[in-house]
Short mmCIF file of C-alpha atoms in Angstrom, two decimals:
data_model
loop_
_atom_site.label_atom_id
_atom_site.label_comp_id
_atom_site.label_asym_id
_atom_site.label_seq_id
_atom_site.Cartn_x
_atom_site.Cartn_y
_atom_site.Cartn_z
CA UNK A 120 51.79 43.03 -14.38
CA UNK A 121 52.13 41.21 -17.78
CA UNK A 122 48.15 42.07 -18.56
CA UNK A 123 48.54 46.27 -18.48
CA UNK A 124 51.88 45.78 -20.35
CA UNK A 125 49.92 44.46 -22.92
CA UNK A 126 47.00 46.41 -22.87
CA UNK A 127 49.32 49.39 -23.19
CA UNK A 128 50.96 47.47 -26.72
CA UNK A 129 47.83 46.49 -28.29
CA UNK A 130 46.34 50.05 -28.92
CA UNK A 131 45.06 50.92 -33.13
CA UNK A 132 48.37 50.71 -34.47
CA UNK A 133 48.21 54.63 -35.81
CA UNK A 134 44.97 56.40 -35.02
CA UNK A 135 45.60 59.46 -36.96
CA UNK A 136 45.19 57.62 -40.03
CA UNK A 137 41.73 58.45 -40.00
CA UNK A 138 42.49 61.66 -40.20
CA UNK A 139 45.58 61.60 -42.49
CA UNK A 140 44.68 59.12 -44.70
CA UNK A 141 46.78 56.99 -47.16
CA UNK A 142 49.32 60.79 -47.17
CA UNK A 143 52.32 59.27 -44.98
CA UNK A 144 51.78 55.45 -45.82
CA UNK A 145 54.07 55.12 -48.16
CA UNK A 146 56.68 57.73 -47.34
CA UNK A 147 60.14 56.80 -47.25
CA UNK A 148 61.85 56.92 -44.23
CA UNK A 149 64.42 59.69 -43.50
CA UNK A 150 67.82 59.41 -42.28
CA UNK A 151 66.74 61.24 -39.14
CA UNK A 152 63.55 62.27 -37.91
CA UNK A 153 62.79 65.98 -37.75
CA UNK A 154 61.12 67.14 -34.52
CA UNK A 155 60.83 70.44 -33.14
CA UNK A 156 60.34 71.55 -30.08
CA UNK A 157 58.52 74.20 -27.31
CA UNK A 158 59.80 73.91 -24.19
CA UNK A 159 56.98 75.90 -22.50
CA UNK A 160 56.73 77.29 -19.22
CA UNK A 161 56.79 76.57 -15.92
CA UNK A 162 57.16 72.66 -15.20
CA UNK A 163 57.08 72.39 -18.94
CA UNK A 164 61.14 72.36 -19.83
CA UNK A 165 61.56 70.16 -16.93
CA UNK A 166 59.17 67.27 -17.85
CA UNK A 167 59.71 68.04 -21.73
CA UNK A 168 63.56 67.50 -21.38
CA UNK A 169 62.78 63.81 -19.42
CA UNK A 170 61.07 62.80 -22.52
CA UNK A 171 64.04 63.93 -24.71
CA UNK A 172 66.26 62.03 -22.47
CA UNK A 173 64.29 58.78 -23.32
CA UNK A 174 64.50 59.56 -26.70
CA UNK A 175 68.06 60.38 -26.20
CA UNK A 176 68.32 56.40 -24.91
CA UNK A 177 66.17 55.56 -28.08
CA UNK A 178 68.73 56.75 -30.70
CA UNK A 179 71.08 55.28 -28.27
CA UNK A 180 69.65 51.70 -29.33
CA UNK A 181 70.49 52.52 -32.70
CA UNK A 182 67.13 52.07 -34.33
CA UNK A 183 66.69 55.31 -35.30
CA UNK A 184 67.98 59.15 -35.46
CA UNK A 185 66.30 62.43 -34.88
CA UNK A 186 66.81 65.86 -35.98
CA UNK A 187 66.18 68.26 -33.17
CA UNK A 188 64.75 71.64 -33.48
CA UNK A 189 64.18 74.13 -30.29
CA UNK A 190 61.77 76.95 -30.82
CA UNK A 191 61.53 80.16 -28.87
CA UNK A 192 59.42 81.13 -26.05
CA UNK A 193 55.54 80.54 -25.65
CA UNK A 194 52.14 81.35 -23.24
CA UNK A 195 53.02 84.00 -20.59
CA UNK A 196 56.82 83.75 -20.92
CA UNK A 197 56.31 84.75 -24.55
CA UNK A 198 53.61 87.50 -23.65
CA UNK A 199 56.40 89.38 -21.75
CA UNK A 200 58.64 89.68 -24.56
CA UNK A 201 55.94 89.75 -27.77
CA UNK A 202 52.83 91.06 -26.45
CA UNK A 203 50.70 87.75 -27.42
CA UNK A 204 51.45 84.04 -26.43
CA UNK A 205 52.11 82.86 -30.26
CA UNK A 206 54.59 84.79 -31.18
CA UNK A 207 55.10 85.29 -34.84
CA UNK A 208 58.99 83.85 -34.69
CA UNK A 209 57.09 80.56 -32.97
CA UNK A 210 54.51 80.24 -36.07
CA UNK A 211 57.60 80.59 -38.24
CA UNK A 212 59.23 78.23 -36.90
CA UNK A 213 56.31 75.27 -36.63
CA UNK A 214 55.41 76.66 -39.96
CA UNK A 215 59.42 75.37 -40.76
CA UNK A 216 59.27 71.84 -39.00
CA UNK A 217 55.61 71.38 -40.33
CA UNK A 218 57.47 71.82 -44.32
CA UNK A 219 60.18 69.70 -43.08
CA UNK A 220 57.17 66.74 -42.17
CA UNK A 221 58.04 67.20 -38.37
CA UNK A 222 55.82 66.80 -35.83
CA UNK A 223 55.96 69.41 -32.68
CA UNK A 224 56.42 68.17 -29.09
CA UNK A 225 55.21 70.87 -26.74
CA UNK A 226 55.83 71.61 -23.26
CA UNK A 227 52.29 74.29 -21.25
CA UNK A 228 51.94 77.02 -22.62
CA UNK A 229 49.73 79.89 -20.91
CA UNK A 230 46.95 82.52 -22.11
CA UNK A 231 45.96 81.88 -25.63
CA UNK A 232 48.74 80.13 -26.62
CA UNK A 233 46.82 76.43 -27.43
CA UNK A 234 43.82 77.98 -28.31
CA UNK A 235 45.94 80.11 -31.33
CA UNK A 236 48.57 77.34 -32.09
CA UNK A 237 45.33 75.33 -33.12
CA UNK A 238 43.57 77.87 -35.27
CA UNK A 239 46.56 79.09 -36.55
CA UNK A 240 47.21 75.39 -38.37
CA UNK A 241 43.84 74.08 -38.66
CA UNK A 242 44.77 71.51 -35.96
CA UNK A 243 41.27 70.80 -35.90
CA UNK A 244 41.04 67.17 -34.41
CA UNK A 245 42.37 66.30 -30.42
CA UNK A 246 42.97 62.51 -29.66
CA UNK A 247 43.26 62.37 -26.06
CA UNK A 248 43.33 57.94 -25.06
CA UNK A 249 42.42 57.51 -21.64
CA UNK A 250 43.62 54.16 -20.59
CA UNK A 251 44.09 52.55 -17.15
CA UNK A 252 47.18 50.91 -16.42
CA UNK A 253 46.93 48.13 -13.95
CA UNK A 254 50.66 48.89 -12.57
CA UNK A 255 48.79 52.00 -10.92
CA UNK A 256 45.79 50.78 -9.93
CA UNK A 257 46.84 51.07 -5.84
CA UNK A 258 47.24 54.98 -6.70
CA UNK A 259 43.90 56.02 -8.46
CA UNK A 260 41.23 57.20 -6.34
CA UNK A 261 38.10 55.23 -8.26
CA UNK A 262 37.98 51.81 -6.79
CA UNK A 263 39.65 49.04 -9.18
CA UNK A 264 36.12 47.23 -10.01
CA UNK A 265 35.20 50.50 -12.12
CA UNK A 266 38.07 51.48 -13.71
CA UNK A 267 39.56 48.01 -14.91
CA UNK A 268 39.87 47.73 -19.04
CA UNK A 269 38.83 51.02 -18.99
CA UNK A 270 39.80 52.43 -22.52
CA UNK A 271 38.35 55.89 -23.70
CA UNK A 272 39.67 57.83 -27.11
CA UNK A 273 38.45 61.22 -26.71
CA UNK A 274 38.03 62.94 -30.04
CA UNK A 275 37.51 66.68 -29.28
CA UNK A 276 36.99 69.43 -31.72
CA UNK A 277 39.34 72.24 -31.84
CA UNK A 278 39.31 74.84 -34.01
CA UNK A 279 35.96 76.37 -33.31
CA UNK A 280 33.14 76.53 -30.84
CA UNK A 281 33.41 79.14 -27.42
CA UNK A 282 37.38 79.07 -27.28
CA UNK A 283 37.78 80.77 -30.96
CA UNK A 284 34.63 83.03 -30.39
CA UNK A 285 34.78 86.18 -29.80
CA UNK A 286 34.26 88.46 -26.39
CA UNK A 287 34.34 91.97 -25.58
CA UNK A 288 33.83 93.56 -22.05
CA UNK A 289 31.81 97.36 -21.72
CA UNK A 290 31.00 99.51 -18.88
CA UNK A 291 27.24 100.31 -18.69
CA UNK A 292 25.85 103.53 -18.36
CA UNK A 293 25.39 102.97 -14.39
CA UNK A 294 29.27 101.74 -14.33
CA UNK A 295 28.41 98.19 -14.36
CA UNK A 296 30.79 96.12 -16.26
CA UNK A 297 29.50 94.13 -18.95
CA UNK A 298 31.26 91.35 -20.67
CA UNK A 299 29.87 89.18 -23.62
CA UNK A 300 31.32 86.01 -25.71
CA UNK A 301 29.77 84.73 -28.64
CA UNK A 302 30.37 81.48 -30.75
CA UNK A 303 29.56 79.17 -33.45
CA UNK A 304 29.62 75.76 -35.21
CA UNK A 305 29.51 75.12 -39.14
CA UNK A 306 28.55 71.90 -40.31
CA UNK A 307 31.54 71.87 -42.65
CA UNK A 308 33.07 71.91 -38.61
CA UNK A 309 31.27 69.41 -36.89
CA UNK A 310 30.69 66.53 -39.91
CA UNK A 311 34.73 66.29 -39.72
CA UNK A 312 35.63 65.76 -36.56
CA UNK A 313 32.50 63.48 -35.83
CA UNK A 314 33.67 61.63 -38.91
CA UNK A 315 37.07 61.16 -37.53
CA UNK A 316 35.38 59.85 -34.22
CA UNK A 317 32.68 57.37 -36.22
CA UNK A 318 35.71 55.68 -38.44
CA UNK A 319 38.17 55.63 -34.94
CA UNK A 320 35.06 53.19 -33.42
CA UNK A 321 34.36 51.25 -36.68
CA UNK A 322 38.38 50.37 -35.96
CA UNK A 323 37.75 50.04 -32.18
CA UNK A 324 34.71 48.43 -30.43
CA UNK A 325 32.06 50.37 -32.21
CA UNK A 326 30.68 52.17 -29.69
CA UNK A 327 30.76 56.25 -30.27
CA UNK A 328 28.91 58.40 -27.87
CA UNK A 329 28.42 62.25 -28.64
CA UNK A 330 28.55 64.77 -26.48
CA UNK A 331 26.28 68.06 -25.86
CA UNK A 332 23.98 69.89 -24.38
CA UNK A 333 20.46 70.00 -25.83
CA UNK A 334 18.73 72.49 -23.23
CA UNK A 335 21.66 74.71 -22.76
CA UNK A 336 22.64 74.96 -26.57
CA UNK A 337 19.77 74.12 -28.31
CA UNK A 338 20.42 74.80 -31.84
CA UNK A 339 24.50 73.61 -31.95
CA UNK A 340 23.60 70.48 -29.93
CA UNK A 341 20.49 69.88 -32.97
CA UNK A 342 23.40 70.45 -35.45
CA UNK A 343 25.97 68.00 -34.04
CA UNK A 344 22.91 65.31 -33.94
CA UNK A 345 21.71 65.52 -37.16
CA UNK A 346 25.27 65.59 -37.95
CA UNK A 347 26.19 62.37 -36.70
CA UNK A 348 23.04 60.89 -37.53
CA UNK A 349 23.72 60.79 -40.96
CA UNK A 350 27.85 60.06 -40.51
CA UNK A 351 27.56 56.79 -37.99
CA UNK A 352 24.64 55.33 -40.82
CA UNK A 353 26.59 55.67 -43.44
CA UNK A 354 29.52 54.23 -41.11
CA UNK A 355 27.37 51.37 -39.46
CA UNK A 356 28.12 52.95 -36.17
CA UNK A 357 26.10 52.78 -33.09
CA UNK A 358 25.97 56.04 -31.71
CA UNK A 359 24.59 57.63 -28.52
CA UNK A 360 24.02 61.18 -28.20
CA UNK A 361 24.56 62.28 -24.38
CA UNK A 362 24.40 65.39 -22.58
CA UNK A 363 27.61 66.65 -20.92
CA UNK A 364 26.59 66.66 -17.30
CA UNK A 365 25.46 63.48 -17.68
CA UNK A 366 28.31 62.06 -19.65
CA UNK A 367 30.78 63.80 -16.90
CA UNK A 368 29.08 61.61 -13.90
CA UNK A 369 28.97 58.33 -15.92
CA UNK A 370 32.75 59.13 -16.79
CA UNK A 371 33.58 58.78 -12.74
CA UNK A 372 30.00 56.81 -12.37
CA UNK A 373 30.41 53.69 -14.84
CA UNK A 374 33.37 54.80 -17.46
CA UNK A 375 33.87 51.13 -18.88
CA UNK A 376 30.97 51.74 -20.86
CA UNK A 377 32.32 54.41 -22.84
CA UNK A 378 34.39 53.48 -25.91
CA UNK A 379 35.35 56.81 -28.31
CA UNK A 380 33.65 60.01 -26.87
CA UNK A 381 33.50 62.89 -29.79
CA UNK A 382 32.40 66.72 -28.49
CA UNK A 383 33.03 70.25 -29.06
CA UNK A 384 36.18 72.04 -27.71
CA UNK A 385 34.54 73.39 -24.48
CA UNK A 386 32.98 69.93 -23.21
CA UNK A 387 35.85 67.88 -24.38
CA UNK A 388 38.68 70.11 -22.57
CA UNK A 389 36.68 69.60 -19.33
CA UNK A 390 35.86 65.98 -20.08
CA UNK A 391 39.39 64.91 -20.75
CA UNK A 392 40.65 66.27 -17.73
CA UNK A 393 38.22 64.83 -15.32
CA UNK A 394 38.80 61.41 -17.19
CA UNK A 395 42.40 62.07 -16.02
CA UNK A 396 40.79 60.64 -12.29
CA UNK A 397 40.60 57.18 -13.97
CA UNK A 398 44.49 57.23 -14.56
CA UNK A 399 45.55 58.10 -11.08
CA UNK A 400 46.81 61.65 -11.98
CA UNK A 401 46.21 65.08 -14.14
CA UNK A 402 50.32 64.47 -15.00
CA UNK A 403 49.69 61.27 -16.87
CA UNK A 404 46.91 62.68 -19.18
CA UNK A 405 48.37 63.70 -22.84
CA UNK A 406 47.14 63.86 -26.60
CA UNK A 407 47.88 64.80 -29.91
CA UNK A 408 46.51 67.76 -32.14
CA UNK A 409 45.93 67.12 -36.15
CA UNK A 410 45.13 68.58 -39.05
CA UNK A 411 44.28 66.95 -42.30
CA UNK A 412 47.01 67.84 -43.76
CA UNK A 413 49.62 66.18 -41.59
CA UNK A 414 50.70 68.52 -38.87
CA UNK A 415 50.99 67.63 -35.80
CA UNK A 416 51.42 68.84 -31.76
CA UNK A 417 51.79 66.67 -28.77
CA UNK A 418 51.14 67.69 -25.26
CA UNK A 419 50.15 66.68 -21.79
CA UNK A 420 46.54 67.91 -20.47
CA UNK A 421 48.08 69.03 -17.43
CA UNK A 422 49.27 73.07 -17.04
CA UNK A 423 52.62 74.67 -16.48
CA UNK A 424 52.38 74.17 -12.38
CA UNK A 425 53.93 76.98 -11.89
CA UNK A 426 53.89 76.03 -7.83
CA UNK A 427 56.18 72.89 -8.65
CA UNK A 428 59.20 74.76 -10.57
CA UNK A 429 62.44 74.31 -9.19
CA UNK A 430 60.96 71.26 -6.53
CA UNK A 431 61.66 68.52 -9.06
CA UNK A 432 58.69 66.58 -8.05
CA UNK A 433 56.33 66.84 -11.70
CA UNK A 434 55.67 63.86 -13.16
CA UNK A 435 57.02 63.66 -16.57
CA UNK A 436 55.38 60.40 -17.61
CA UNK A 437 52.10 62.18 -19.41
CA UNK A 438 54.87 63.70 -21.72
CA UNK A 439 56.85 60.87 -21.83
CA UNK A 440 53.52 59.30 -23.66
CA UNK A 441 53.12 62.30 -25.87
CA UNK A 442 56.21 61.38 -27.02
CA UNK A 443 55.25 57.53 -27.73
CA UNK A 444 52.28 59.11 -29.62
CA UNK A 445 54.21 61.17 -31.75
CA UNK A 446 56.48 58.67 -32.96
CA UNK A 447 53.45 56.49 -33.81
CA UNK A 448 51.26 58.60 -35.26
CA UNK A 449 53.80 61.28 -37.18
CA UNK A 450 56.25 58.98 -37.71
CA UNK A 451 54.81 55.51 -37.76
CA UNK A 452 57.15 53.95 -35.67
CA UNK A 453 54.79 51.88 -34.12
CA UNK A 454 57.86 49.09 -32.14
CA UNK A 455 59.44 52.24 -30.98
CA UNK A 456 56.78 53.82 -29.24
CA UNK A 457 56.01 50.15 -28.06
CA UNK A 458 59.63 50.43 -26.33
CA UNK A 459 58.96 53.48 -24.79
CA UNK A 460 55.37 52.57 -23.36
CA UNK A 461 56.74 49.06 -21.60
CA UNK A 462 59.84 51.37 -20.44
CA UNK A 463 57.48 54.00 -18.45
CA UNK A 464 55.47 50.39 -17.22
CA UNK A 465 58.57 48.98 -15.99
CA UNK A 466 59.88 51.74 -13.87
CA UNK A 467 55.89 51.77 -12.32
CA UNK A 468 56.63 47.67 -12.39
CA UNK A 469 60.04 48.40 -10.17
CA UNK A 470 58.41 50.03 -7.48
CA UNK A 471 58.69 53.62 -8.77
CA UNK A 472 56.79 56.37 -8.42
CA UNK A 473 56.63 60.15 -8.68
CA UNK A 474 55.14 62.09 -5.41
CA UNK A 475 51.49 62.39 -7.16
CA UNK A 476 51.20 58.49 -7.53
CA UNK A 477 53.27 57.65 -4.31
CA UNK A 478 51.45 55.42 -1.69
CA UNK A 479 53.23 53.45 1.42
CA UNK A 480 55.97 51.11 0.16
CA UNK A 481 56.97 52.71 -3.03
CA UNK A 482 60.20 54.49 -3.92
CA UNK A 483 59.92 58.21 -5.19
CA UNK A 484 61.72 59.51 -7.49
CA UNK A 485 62.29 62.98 -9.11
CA UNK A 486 61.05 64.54 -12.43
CA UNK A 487 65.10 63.79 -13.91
CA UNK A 488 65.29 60.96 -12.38
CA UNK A 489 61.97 59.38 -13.86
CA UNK A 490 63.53 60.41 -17.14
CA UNK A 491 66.75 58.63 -16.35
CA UNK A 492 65.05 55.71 -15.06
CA UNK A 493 62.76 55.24 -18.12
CA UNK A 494 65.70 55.55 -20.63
CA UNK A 495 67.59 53.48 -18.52
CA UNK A 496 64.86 50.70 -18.94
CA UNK A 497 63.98 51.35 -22.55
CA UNK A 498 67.94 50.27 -23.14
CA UNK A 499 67.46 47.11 -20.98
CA UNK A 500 64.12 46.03 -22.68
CA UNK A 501 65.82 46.84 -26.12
CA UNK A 502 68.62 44.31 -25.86
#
């Protein structure tokens, strides 16, 4: 028990340095932290409001205060009122909480919604960490030999590539319906986010493997080798440059080999989500969204489950994480997102479990009541 409790601790103390810099270092801490917030959809203002409770319990501590702000309505919900899933009065108000040097914790959002929050703030860089905790071991599906100290940083690009190309959809003259997409990489596009990914393993283990698709793509997959040819040199990074279909069967295949993964949006939406296996569920997969300038959106990788609404049975603990990300890597409250990582461990430490991770001999408990039971344990460990 005591090993994945630490494992969980010792991750790079704030990972989105490499993309922010020396900007926050030295900024003075406010009297309260701003965050704002997007409910979402579906499951989303059920599993969002469990990880406000446990931030609830860590003002509640007295270490430190936070300045809530809710925003309005997003994906489908938001469709039926505005026409489009980012509303205008939702990029107004991130466009508010970014000035305010807020972070945004958001709930699923459906349609577009992700794919234009992103573009819309040049939140060009995804960190999704993919790392096993031994407290769950007896729930994941890949035996333990292969996924033990398995610890992945996806860096996925995404601001460009197939999801921000564009599409349009014809009848032919015979009545056949046509429908085409086209898309594209710069090199201004891929040299940053493969930067990002070369200096995250010069801080890790040193091992960065890129992902894409030389037959299928021939000339982008050319441009992202070349690209980090030239970046890992200069960085004294080993790199390995791996095609997607074979980098998705050594994920499940052998993934204690892989150390930070970088690839374009497409591969490393897919990628992320299948390394989700090597947790023990979709619900505990989450990540962060950056830009260089310092905004930033946390999410889970899981959808708005629109099947579970109303059952209380989604697992909030993916955006309980997000929120231990957030406060380390917007904030740089590295002990306090400590106390909320060893909290979610030592509810999975007391026997608890949500239906998705439940085997014989466990207790299950409810989306609120995983909420209540991590704040409840984040108070205890805080004493």
């Amino acid at each position: 028990m005591e090993l994945s409790t630490k494992a969980i601790i010792q991750r790079p103390a704030r990972l989105s340095d490499s993309i922010f810099g020396d900007r926050f270092r030295h900024r003075p801490a406010p009297d309260a932290f701003t965050v704002g917030v997007l409910e979402g959809e579906g499951i989303g203002c059920d599993v969002v409001r469990a990880a406000l409770r446990v931030l609830s319990a860590l003002e509640e501590t007295g270490r430190v205060k936070f300045n809530l702000e809710f925003g309005g309505s997003i994906g489908q919900k938001s469709e039926a009122v505005h026409g489009k899933a980012l509303s205008d009065e939702v990029i107004r108000f991130c466009q508010g909480v970014f000035a305010e040097g807020g972070p945004i914790l958001a709930g699923p959002g459906g349609g577009r919604f992700v794919y234009d929050l992103r573009k819309q703030f040049d939140l060009f860089c995804k960190l999704t960490p993919l790392k096993v905790c031994g407290e769950l071991f007896d729930s994941i599906r890949v035996k333990r030999e292969y996924v033990n100290d398995v610890d992945i940083l996806m860096v996925r690009e995404n601001v460009a590539g197939i999801y921000q190309g564009s599409w349009t959809e014809s009848p032919s003259l015979n009545g056949d319906r046509s429908a085409e997409h086209s898309f594209s990489y710069t090199e201004h596009e891929v040299r940053r986010i493969i930067a990002v990914a070369a200096k995250l393993a010069s801080l890790r283990r040193g091992g960065l493997t890129v992902v894409i698709k030389d037959g299928g793509i021939p000339s982008i997959s050319k441009l992202w080798r070349s690209c980090a040819a030239d970046i890992c040199a200069d960085a004294g990074v080993k790199h390995n440059c791996l095609n997607v279909d074979h980098v998705a069967y050594q994920l499940v295949q052998s993934p204690q080999q892989f150390d930070v993964v970088v690839t374009s949006n497409l591969f490393g939406d897919i990628l992320a989500d299948l390394g989700a296996v090597l947790l023990g569920s979709r619900a505990l997969g989450y990540s962060g969204n950056f830009s260089s300038s310092g905004s930033a959106v946390y999410q889970t990788s899981h959808g708005a489950a629109h099947d579970l609404v109303g059952k209380n049975q989604a697992n909030p603990m993916g955006q309980i994480f997000s929120l231990a990300m957030l406060l380390r890597e917007s904030f740089g409250l590295a002990a306090e997102a400590e106390l909320v990582e060893r909290a979610a461990v030592r509810v999975w430490q007391q026997g608890w479990r949500t239906s998705d991770l439940t085997n014989n001999g466990y207790r299950v408990a409810g989306t609120k009541e995983t909420g209540e039971l991590v704040a409840e344990a984040l108070v205890e460990i805080s004493r």
